[in-house]
Amino acid sequence: MAKRTKKATAAKRTAKAPAQRPASLVLSVRLSPHVALEAAAGSRLTAVVNDYPLDFGSFSQAAAKRALSLRDGIKLSALAGSKPADHEIACLVQQLARQGLVEYALTRKAGAHEVAVIEPQMPDYQPQLAKLGNSDTIVLSRFAYLRRRAGEMVLESPRASALFRIGDPAVAAMLTVLAAPQKVSKLRAISGFPGTDLLALLLACGILFRLERPDDNGRRPSEGDPALVMWDFHDLLFHARSAEGRQANPLGGVYPYVGWIEPPPAIRPPWPGQRIDLQRVLPEPAETVSQAAKLFRARHSVRDHDEVRPITLPELSLFLDGTARVLSRWESSLDDEADSPVLDYTRRPYPSAGSAYELELYLAVARCDGLASGFYHYDADAHALSLVPAQPALVADMLDSAQYAMDAAGRPQILITVASRFARLAWKYSAIAYALTLKDVGGLLQTFYLMAADLGLGACAVGTCNIDLFEKATGIPFHVEGPVGQFTLGRPIDQADEGSAAEPRS
């Protein structure tokens, strides 16, 4: 009887024993695969990126020797030590991270098996562990997606400042479960559960989010930001991945297909078949060319400005008055119902989908006779400039970025950033809203070009913009009012002074 009691007690204890805890995870920092770190004489450290050296200065001999371990990885916990070398390495890692030269590996303590590798997409990203308890309910953001990249699976989101390379199949299985809200305690029971540290990293990054109410189903309003409700997945992804600031992919003229694909010709080969010669029936130009046609033909990009004679405030006022000022306003009910919302509209010199006029203009002013340098918002209704209290260093970064993008000799005198109040279009158009705002930008930029040509000003559209820099300068989240275009304006250099080295017209 005693033996049976002991066996029954042991069985009862076994049944109540908690599930085995997953092995602890270790978070380490290491150099990105395309980066090498070299220590020269005097313990001077240089990072070599695609054969291009970056000097990071001199370090103590102990720190320089230890820094070479970044090739394989250093535990993040080790950077919090009290020794001088620990502080030096932590500062070096911070410098490397700002230039996108490191990644973070999450491995199981028992071995080198990588659960995930974190690739920062923004310079100020640092791994953070959000607080997470067993009773918390979490779910994947609807902006998160898992895709194949070469031979890897990556998890990312346009809202996240880092992407995760997934190296453990158990993580992919867990992500499938997280398509619906799940309690952390339930996730722990999944075979191969990688541990709460990964969940905490994903939560801090915005790839997962926490539900605050037991009855919440994790739908659009659940992510806690009303401005996100009107964004569709593909629109926010395109907004974040087609500009600088929230991605680490190379941008600009990188010519990735040289040697693989022949460059397409400037002029498409003509269609075969009957042709109608329009040149033969074209009236004499002297009789037909209008002022508008002359402006179209005079329009060209000017990347360098006259530093001796900058653009003036009256010229800027005339430019904005002719291109972007509100000309009239009116209201209209959505339908004939008594409780129908009343919509307000404006008319301006450029076209806009549904008369939404969602575009806002922000001016980074480097040089303008009669206007102090700074960052301004253009009030199109009052035809006035309002000073935005942006840090001068951020404004300088905007101007430098535009100069680099245009390959210009100096900063533009005025950089106009075109930002979209996306909700203004999305409230009506939903799935085609972002495509419409880009079409509106095209119409506005051409209007800018024609007015600049008419006023004899130098103008150039900029191919990219930094949405994170704009967010820091204005304090407005990139998904609330984000840049969708940039345009430079200033006094052109006299053509006689440009010589034969002038930039080809475009």
Coordinates of C-alpha atoms in Angstrom, one line a residue:
M1 CA 0.0 0.0 0.0
A2 CA 2.9 2.4 0.9
K3 CA 4.7 1.6 -2.4
R4 CA 1.5 2.3 -4.4
T5 CA 1.1 5.6 -2.6
K6 CA 4.6 6.6 -3.3
K7 CA 4.2 5.7 -7.0
A8 CA 0.9 7.6 -7.2
T9 CA 2.6 10.7 -5.5
A10 CA 5.5 10.5 -7.9
A11 CA 3.2 10.3 -10.9
K12 CA 1.2 13.2 -9.6
R13 CA 4.4 15.3 -9.2
T14 CA 5.4 14.3 -12.8
A15 CA 2.1 15.4 -14.2
K16 CA 2.3 18.8 -12.4
A17 CA 6.0 19.4 -13.4
P18 CA 6.4 22.5 -15.5
A19 CA 7.5 22.3 -19.1
Q20 CA 11.2 22.4 -19.5
R21 CA 12.4 26.0 -20.0
P22 CA 14.2 26.7 -23.3
A23 CA 17.9 27.3 -23.3
S24 CA 18.9 30.8 -22.6
L25 CA 19.7 33.0 -25.6
V26 CA 22.9 35.1 -26.1
L27 CA 22.8 38.4 -28.0
S28 CA 26.1 39.3 -29.6
V29 CA 27.3 42.1 -31.9
R30 CA 29.6 41.5 -34.8
L31 CA 30.8 43.1 -38.0
S32 CA 28.5 42.9 -41.1
P33 CA 29.8 40.3 -43.6
H34 CA 31.1 43.0 -46.0
V35 CA 33.2 44.8 -43.3
A36 CA 36.7 44.0 -42.2
L37 CA 38.4 45.7 -39.2
E38 CA 42.2 46.2 -39.3
A39 CA 44.5 47.4 -36.5
A40 CA 47.5 49.5 -37.7
A41 CA 50.5 50.8 -35.9
G42 CA 49.7 52.7 -32.8
S43 CA 46.5 50.7 -32.3
R44 CA 44.6 52.7 -34.9
L45 CA 41.5 51.0 -36.1
T46 CA 40.3 51.1 -39.7
A47 CA 37.1 49.5 -41.0
V48 CA 37.4 48.4 -44.7
V49 CA 34.0 48.4 -46.5
N50 CA 34.2 47.2 -50.1
D51 CA 37.9 48.2 -50.3
Y52 CA 37.1 51.7 -48.9
P53 CA 38.8 52.5 -45.6
L54 CA 37.1 54.3 -42.7
D55 CA 39.3 55.5 -39.9
F56 CA 37.9 55.2 -36.4
G57 CA 40.9 56.6 -34.6
S58 CA 43.4 55.3 -32.0
F59 CA 42.5 52.9 -29.1
S60 CA 44.4 51.4 -26.2
Q61 CA 46.4 48.3 -27.1
A62 CA 44.0 46.1 -25.1
A63 CA 40.9 47.6 -26.8
A64 CA 42.4 47.4 -30.3
K65 CA 43.2 43.7 -29.8
R66 CA 39.8 42.9 -28.4
A67 CA 38.1 44.9 -31.2
L68 CA 39.3 42.3 -33.7
S69 CA 37.0 39.8 -32.0
L70 CA 34.1 41.7 -33.6
R71 CA 34.7 39.6 -36.7
D72 CA 33.2 36.6 -34.8
G73 CA 31.1 38.5 -32.3
I74 CA 31.3 40.0 -28.8
K75 CA 28.5 39.4 -26.2
L76 CA 26.5 42.6 -25.7
S77 CA 26.6 42.0 -22.0
A78 CA 30.4 42.2 -22.0
L79 CA 30.3 45.8 -23.3
A80 CA 28.7 46.9 -20.0
G81 CA 31.9 46.1 -18.1
S82 CA 33.7 48.6 -15.9
K83 CA 37.2 48.3 -17.5
P84 CA 38.5 51.1 -19.7
A85 CA 38.7 48.7 -22.6
D86 CA 35.0 47.8 -22.2
H87 CA 34.1 51.4 -22.6
E88 CA 36.3 51.8 -25.6
I89 CA 34.8 48.8 -27.4
A90 CA 31.2 50.0 -26.5
C91 CA 32.0 53.4 -28.1
L92 CA 33.5 51.7 -31.2
V93 CA 30.4 49.6 -31.6
Q94 CA 28.3 52.7 -31.4
Q95 CA 30.3 54.4 -34.1
L96 CA 30.2 51.3 -36.3
A97 CA 26.4 50.9 -35.8
R98 CA 25.8 54.6 -36.8
Q99 CA 27.3 53.7 -40.2
G100 CA 25.5 50.4 -40.6
L101 CA 28.5 48.2 -40.2
V102 CA 27.4 45.8 -37.5
E103 CA 24.7 43.2 -37.0
Y104 CA 23.4 41.3 -33.9
A105 CA 23.3 37.5 -33.6
L106 CA 20.9 35.8 -31.2
T107 CA 22.2 32.3 -30.5
R108 CA 21.5 29.5 -28.1
K109 CA 23.7 29.4 -25.1
A110 CA 24.6 25.7 -25.6
G111 CA 26.1 26.2 -29.0
A112 CA 26.6 28.5 -32.0
H113 CA 23.2 27.8 -33.6
E114 CA 21.7 31.1 -34.7
V115 CA 18.1 31.6 -33.8
A116 CA 18.1 34.9 -35.7
V117 CA 20.4 37.7 -36.9
I118 CA 19.3 41.3 -36.6
E119 CA 20.3 43.7 -39.4
P120 CA 19.8 47.4 -38.4
Q121 CA 17.9 49.4 -41.0
M122 CA 18.3 52.7 -39.3
P123 CA 21.6 54.2 -37.9
D124 CA 20.3 54.8 -34.4
Y125 CA 19.0 51.2 -33.9
Q126 CA 20.1 49.4 -30.8
P127 CA 18.6 46.1 -29.6
Q128 CA 16.0 46.6 -26.9
L129 CA 14.2 44.0 -24.8
A130 CA 10.6 45.1 -24.2
K131 CA 9.0 44.0 -20.9
L132 CA 7.0 40.8 -21.4
G133 CA 5.2 38.6 -19.0
N134 CA 3.4 35.2 -19.3
S135 CA 0.0 36.8 -19.1
D136 CA 0.7 39.3 -22.0
T137 CA -1.1 38.7 -25.3
I138 CA 0.9 39.6 -28.4
V139 CA 0.3 39.3 -32.2
L140 CA 2.1 40.1 -35.4
S141 CA 1.8 43.6 -36.8
R142 CA -0.2 43.5 -40.0
F143 CA 2.8 45.3 -41.6
A144 CA 5.2 42.5 -40.8
Y145 CA 6.1 40.0 -43.5
L146 CA 8.4 37.0 -44.0
R147 CA 10.2 36.6 -47.4
R148 CA 13.0 34.9 -49.1
R149 CA 16.2 36.9 -49.7
A150 CA 18.8 34.8 -51.6
G151 CA 19.1 31.7 -49.5
E152 CA 17.7 33.2 -46.3
M153 CA 14.3 34.0 -44.7
V154 CA 14.0 37.5 -43.4
L155 CA 11.3 39.0 -41.2
E156 CA 10.8 42.7 -41.6
S157 CA 8.3 45.6 -41.4
P158 CA 8.3 49.2 -42.8
R159 CA 7.6 50.3 -39.2
A160 CA 10.6 48.4 -37.8
S161 CA 14.1 49.9 -37.5
A162 CA 15.7 46.5 -38.1
L163 CA 15.0 43.2 -39.9
F164 CA 15.5 39.7 -38.6
R165 CA 17.2 36.9 -40.5
I166 CA 15.5 33.8 -39.3
G167 CA 17.8 30.8 -38.8
D168 CA 15.6 28.5 -36.8
P169 CA 12.6 26.7 -38.3
A170 CA 10.9 26.8 -34.9
V171 CA 10.8 30.6 -35.1
A172 CA 9.0 30.4 -38.5
A173 CA 6.4 28.0 -37.0
M174 CA 5.9 30.4 -34.0
L175 CA 5.4 33.3 -36.4
T176 CA 2.6 31.4 -38.1
V177 CA 0.8 30.9 -34.8
L178 CA 1.2 34.7 -34.1
A179 CA -1.0 35.6 -37.0
A180 CA -3.7 35.5 -34.3
P181 CA -3.3 36.9 -30.8
Q182 CA -1.5 34.5 -28.4
K183 CA -0.7 34.6 -24.7
V184 CA 3.1 34.3 -24.0
S185 CA 2.4 31.3 -21.7
K186 CA 0.8 29.5 -24.6
L187 CA 3.7 30.2 -26.9
R188 CA 6.1 28.7 -24.3
A189 CA 4.4 25.3 -24.9
I190 CA 5.4 25.3 -28.6
S191 CA 8.0 22.7 -29.4
G192 CA 11.4 24.4 -29.9
F193 CA 10.2 27.7 -28.4
P194 CA 13.2 30.0 -28.9
G195 CA 12.6 32.0 -25.7
T196 CA 11.0 35.3 -24.7
D197 CA 14.1 37.3 -25.5
L198 CA 13.3 37.0 -29.2
L199 CA 9.7 38.0 -28.6
A200 CA 10.9 41.0 -26.6
L201 CA 13.2 42.1 -29.4
L202 CA 10.4 41.8 -31.9
L203 CA 8.0 43.7 -29.7
A204 CA 10.4 46.5 -29.1
C205 CA 10.9 46.8 -32.9
G206 CA 7.2 47.0 -33.7
I207 CA 7.1 43.7 -35.6
L208 CA 4.9 42.4 -32.7
F209 CA 2.6 44.4 -30.6
R210 CA 0.9 43.9 -27.3
L211 CA -2.9 43.8 -27.0
E212 CA -4.3 45.7 -24.0
R213 CA -7.8 44.2 -23.8
P214 CA -8.7 40.5 -23.5
D215 CA -11.4 40.8 -26.2
D216 CA -9.1 42.6 -28.7
N217 CA -8.8 40.7 -32.0
G218 CA -5.7 42.5 -33.2
R219 CA -7.4 44.3 -36.1
R220 CA -6.3 47.7 -37.6
P221 CA -7.2 49.9 -34.6
S222 CA -5.4 47.6 -32.2
E223 CA -1.8 48.8 -33.0
G224 CA -2.5 52.0 -31.0
D225 CA -1.9 54.6 -33.7
P226 CA -5.0 56.0 -35.4
A227 CA -2.9 57.4 -38.2
L228 CA -1.9 53.8 -39.2
V229 CA -5.5 52.7 -39.7
M230 CA -5.8 54.2 -43.2
W231 CA -2.5 52.7 -44.4
D232 CA -2.6 49.5 -46.4
F233 CA 0.3 47.2 -46.1
H234 CA 1.7 47.7 -49.6
D235 CA 1.5 51.5 -49.4
L236 CA 3.4 51.8 -46.1
L237 CA 6.0 49.3 -47.4
F238 CA 6.5 51.3 -50.6
H239 CA 6.7 54.6 -48.7
A240 CA 9.4 53.3 -46.4
R241 CA 11.4 51.3 -49.0
S242 CA 11.5 53.8 -51.8
A243 CA 13.3 56.5 -49.7
E244 CA 16.3 56.9 -47.4
G245 CA 16.1 56.7 -43.7
R246 CA 14.3 53.5 -42.9
Q247 CA 16.3 50.9 -44.9
A248 CA 19.9 49.9 -45.3
N249 CA 19.7 49.0 -49.0
P250 CA 21.9 51.0 -51.4
L251 CA 20.1 53.8 -53.2
G252 CA 20.9 56.0 -56.2
G253 CA 22.9 55.1 -59.4
V254 CA 24.4 51.9 -58.3
Y255 CA 24.1 50.2 -61.7
P256 CA 23.4 46.7 -60.3
Y257 CA 22.9 45.0 -63.6
V258 CA 26.2 45.9 -65.4
G259 CA 27.5 42.8 -67.0
W260 CA 24.2 41.0 -66.7
I261 CA 21.8 43.0 -68.8
E262 CA 22.5 45.4 -71.6
P263 CA 21.4 49.0 -70.9
P264 CA 18.0 49.7 -72.5
P265 CA 18.1 52.2 -75.4
A266 CA 17.0 55.8 -74.9
I267 CA 14.5 55.6 -77.7
R268 CA 12.2 52.6 -78.1
P269 CA 12.6 50.7 -81.5
P270 CA 9.6 51.8 -83.7
W271 CA 6.6 49.6 -84.2
P272 CA 6.4 48.0 -87.6
G273 CA 3.6 48.9 -90.0
Q274 CA 2.1 52.0 -91.5
R275 CA 3.6 55.3 -90.3
I276 CA 2.1 58.8 -90.4
D277 CA 4.7 61.5 -90.7
L278 CA 3.6 64.3 -88.3
Q279 CA 6.7 66.4 -89.2
R280 CA 5.4 66.9 -92.7
V281 CA 2.1 68.4 -91.5
L282 CA 3.6 70.5 -88.6
P283 CA 2.9 74.2 -89.1
E284 CA 5.8 76.7 -89.0
P285 CA 7.1 77.0 -85.4
A286 CA 6.9 80.8 -85.6
E287 CA 3.2 80.6 -86.0
T288 CA 2.4 77.9 -83.5
V289 CA 4.9 77.9 -80.6
S290 CA 3.0 79.3 -77.6
Q291 CA 4.5 80.8 -74.4
A292 CA 3.7 77.5 -72.6
A293 CA 5.6 75.5 -75.3
K294 CA 8.6 77.8 -74.9
L295 CA 8.6 77.2 -71.2
F296 CA 8.5 73.4 -71.7
R297 CA 11.5 73.6 -74.0
A298 CA 13.4 76.0 -71.7
R299 CA 12.8 73.8 -68.7
H300 CA 16.0 72.0 -67.5
S301 CA 17.7 70.9 -64.3
V302 CA 20.2 73.3 -62.7
R303 CA 22.2 71.7 -59.9
D304 CA 24.7 74.5 -59.0
H305 CA 23.7 78.0 -57.8
D306 CA 25.4 81.4 -57.8
E307 CA 26.8 82.0 -54.3
V308 CA 27.4 85.6 -55.0
R309 CA 23.8 86.5 -56.0
P310 CA 21.5 84.2 -54.1
I311 CA 17.7 83.9 -54.7
T312 CA 15.7 86.7 -53.1
L313 CA 12.7 86.6 -50.8
P314 CA 10.5 88.4 -53.4
E315 CA 11.5 85.8 -56.0
L316 CA 10.7 83.0 -53.6
S317 CA 7.3 84.6 -52.8
L318 CA 6.5 84.9 -56.5
F319 CA 7.6 81.3 -57.2
L320 CA 5.3 79.9 -54.4
D321 CA 2.4 82.2 -55.3
G322 CA 2.5 80.9 -58.9
T323 CA 2.9 77.2 -58.1
A324 CA 1.3 76.2 -54.8
R325 CA -0.9 79.0 -53.3
V326 CA -4.5 78.3 -52.5
L327 CA -6.6 80.1 -55.1
S328 CA -10.1 79.3 -53.8
R329 CA -12.0 77.2 -51.2
W330 CA -15.4 75.5 -51.0
E331 CA -17.3 72.8 -49.2
S332 CA -19.5 70.0 -50.4
S333 CA -21.5 67.3 -48.7
L334 CA -20.6 63.7 -49.4
D335 CA -24.2 62.9 -50.3
D336 CA -27.7 64.2 -49.8
E337 CA -28.2 62.5 -46.4
A338 CA -28.8 64.8 -43.4
D339 CA -25.9 63.4 -41.4
S340 CA -23.5 63.3 -44.4
P341 CA -20.0 64.6 -43.6
V342 CA -19.1 67.9 -45.2
L343 CA -15.8 67.9 -47.1
D344 CA -13.7 71.0 -47.7
Y345 CA -11.7 71.5 -50.9
T346 CA -9.3 74.0 -52.4
R347 CA -8.0 74.9 -55.8
R348 CA -4.3 75.5 -56.5
P349 CA -2.2 75.9 -59.6
Y350 CA -1.2 72.3 -60.0
P351 CA -3.5 69.2 -60.4
S352 CA -4.5 67.0 -57.5
A353 CA -6.5 63.8 -57.3
G354 CA -10.0 64.6 -56.2
S355 CA -9.0 68.1 -55.3
A356 CA -7.5 66.7 -52.1
Y357 CA -4.3 68.8 -52.2
E358 CA -2.7 66.6 -49.6
L359 CA 0.8 67.9 -50.3
E360 CA 2.7 70.2 -47.9
L361 CA 5.8 72.2 -48.6
Y362 CA 8.8 72.5 -46.2
L363 CA 11.7 74.7 -47.1
A364 CA 15.3 74.2 -45.9
V365 CA 16.9 77.6 -46.6
A366 CA 20.6 77.8 -46.8
R367 CA 20.8 81.2 -48.6
C368 CA 18.1 83.6 -49.5
D369 CA 18.4 87.3 -49.6
G370 CA 15.9 88.7 -47.2
L371 CA 15.2 85.4 -45.4
A372 CA 17.2 83.9 -42.5
S373 CA 18.5 80.4 -42.9
G374 CA 16.3 77.8 -41.3
F375 CA 13.5 75.3 -41.8
Y376 CA 10.1 76.6 -42.8
H377 CA 6.6 75.4 -43.6
Y378 CA 4.7 77.1 -46.4
D379 CA 1.1 78.0 -45.4
A380 CA -0.5 77.8 -48.9
D381 CA -3.7 79.4 -47.6
A382 CA -2.2 82.5 -46.1
H383 CA 0.8 82.6 -48.4
A384 CA 3.2 82.8 -45.5
L385 CA 6.2 80.9 -44.1
S386 CA 6.2 79.5 -40.6
L387 CA 9.5 78.8 -38.9
V388 CA 9.8 75.1 -37.8
P389 CA 12.0 74.7 -34.7
A390 CA 14.3 72.1 -36.3
Q391 CA 17.8 71.5 -35.1
P392 CA 20.3 73.3 -37.4
A393 CA 22.3 70.1 -37.7
L394 CA 19.3 68.3 -39.1
V395 CA 18.6 71.1 -41.6
A396 CA 22.3 70.9 -42.7
D397 CA 22.0 67.2 -43.1
M398 CA 19.0 67.7 -45.4
L399 CA 20.9 70.2 -47.6
D400 CA 24.0 68.0 -47.7
S401 CA 22.0 64.9 -48.6
A402 CA 20.4 66.8 -51.6
Q403 CA 23.8 68.1 -52.6
Y404 CA 25.2 64.5 -52.6
A405 CA 22.2 63.1 -54.5
M406 CA 22.6 65.7 -57.3
D407 CA 26.4 65.5 -57.3
A408 CA 26.4 69.3 -57.0
A409 CA 29.4 71.5 -56.2
G410 CA 27.7 73.1 -53.2
R411 CA 24.5 73.1 -51.1
P412 CA 21.3 74.2 -52.8
Q413 CA 20.2 77.6 -51.8
I414 CA 16.7 76.3 -51.0
L415 CA 15.6 72.7 -50.7
I416 CA 11.8 72.2 -50.9
T417 CA 10.6 68.9 -49.3
V418 CA 7.2 67.8 -50.5
A419 CA 5.4 65.9 -47.7
S420 CA 2.1 64.1 -48.0
R421 CA -0.7 64.2 -45.5
F422 CA -1.6 60.7 -46.6
A423 CA -4.8 60.4 -44.6
R424 CA -6.3 63.2 -46.8
L425 CA -6.3 60.9 -49.8
A426 CA -6.7 57.5 -48.0
W427 CA -10.0 58.6 -46.4
K428 CA -11.5 58.5 -49.9
Y429 CA -9.3 56.4 -52.2
S430 CA -7.9 53.6 -49.9
A431 CA -6.0 51.1 -52.1
I432 CA -4.9 53.6 -54.7
A433 CA -4.1 56.5 -52.3
Y434 CA -0.4 56.2 -52.3
A435 CA -0.2 55.8 -56.1
L436 CA -2.3 59.0 -56.4
T437 CA 0.0 61.0 -54.1
L438 CA 3.0 60.1 -56.2
K439 CA 1.1 61.2 -59.3
D440 CA 0.3 64.5 -57.6
V441 CA 4.0 65.0 -56.8
G442 CA 4.8 64.5 -60.5
G443 CA 2.4 67.3 -61.4
L444 CA 3.7 69.6 -58.8
L445 CA 7.3 69.1 -59.7
Q446 CA 6.6 69.9 -63.4
T447 CA 4.8 73.0 -62.2
F448 CA 7.9 74.0 -60.2
Y449 CA 10.1 73.5 -63.2
L450 CA 8.0 75.6 -65.5
M451 CA 7.7 78.5 -63.0
A452 CA 11.4 78.4 -62.3
A453 CA 12.1 78.6 -66.1
D454 CA 9.7 81.5 -66.4
L455 CA 11.4 83.4 -63.5
G456 CA 14.9 82.5 -64.7
L457 CA 15.7 80.5 -61.5
G458 CA 17.8 77.4 -61.3
A459 CA 15.8 74.3 -60.3
C460 CA 16.3 70.5 -60.0
A461 CA 14.2 67.6 -58.8
V462 CA 16.0 65.4 -56.3
G463 CA 15.7 61.6 -56.8
T464 CA 15.4 60.6 -53.2
C465 CA 14.7 62.0 -49.7
N466 CA 15.3 60.9 -46.1
I467 CA 12.0 60.2 -44.3
D468 CA 13.7 59.6 -41.0
L469 CA 15.6 62.9 -41.1
F470 CA 12.3 64.7 -41.9
E471 CA 10.6 63.0 -39.0
K472 CA 13.4 64.1 -36.6
A473 CA 13.3 67.7 -37.9
T474 CA 9.5 68.1 -37.6
G475 CA 8.6 65.6 -34.9
I476 CA 5.8 64.2 -37.2
P477 CA 5.8 60.4 -37.6
F478 CA 6.8 59.4 -41.1
H479 CA 3.4 57.7 -41.7
V480 CA 1.4 60.8 -40.6
E481 CA 3.1 63.4 -42.9
G482 CA 6.0 62.0 -44.8
P483 CA 8.3 63.2 -47.6
V484 CA 7.4 62.0 -51.1
G485 CA 9.6 64.4 -53.2
Q486 CA 12.3 67.1 -53.1
F487 CA 13.2 70.0 -55.3
T488 CA 16.0 72.5 -55.2
L489 CA 15.8 76.2 -56.1
G490 CA 18.3 79.0 -56.4
R491 CA 20.0 81.6 -58.6
P492 CA 21.6 79.8 -61.6
I493 CA 25.2 80.4 -62.4
D494 CA 25.6 82.5 -65.6
Q495 CA 25.9 80.1 -68.5
A496 CA 28.9 82.1 -69.8
D497 CA 30.7 81.2 -66.5
E498 CA 29.8 77.6 -66.6
G499 CA 31.9 76.8 -69.7
S500 CA 31.9 73.5 -71.5
A501 CA 31.8 71.5 -68.3
A502 CA 28.1 72.4 -67.6
E503 CA 25.9 69.6 -66.6
P504 CA 23.8 68.1 -69.5
R505 CA 20.3 69.3 -69.5
S506 CA 17.5 67.0 -68.3

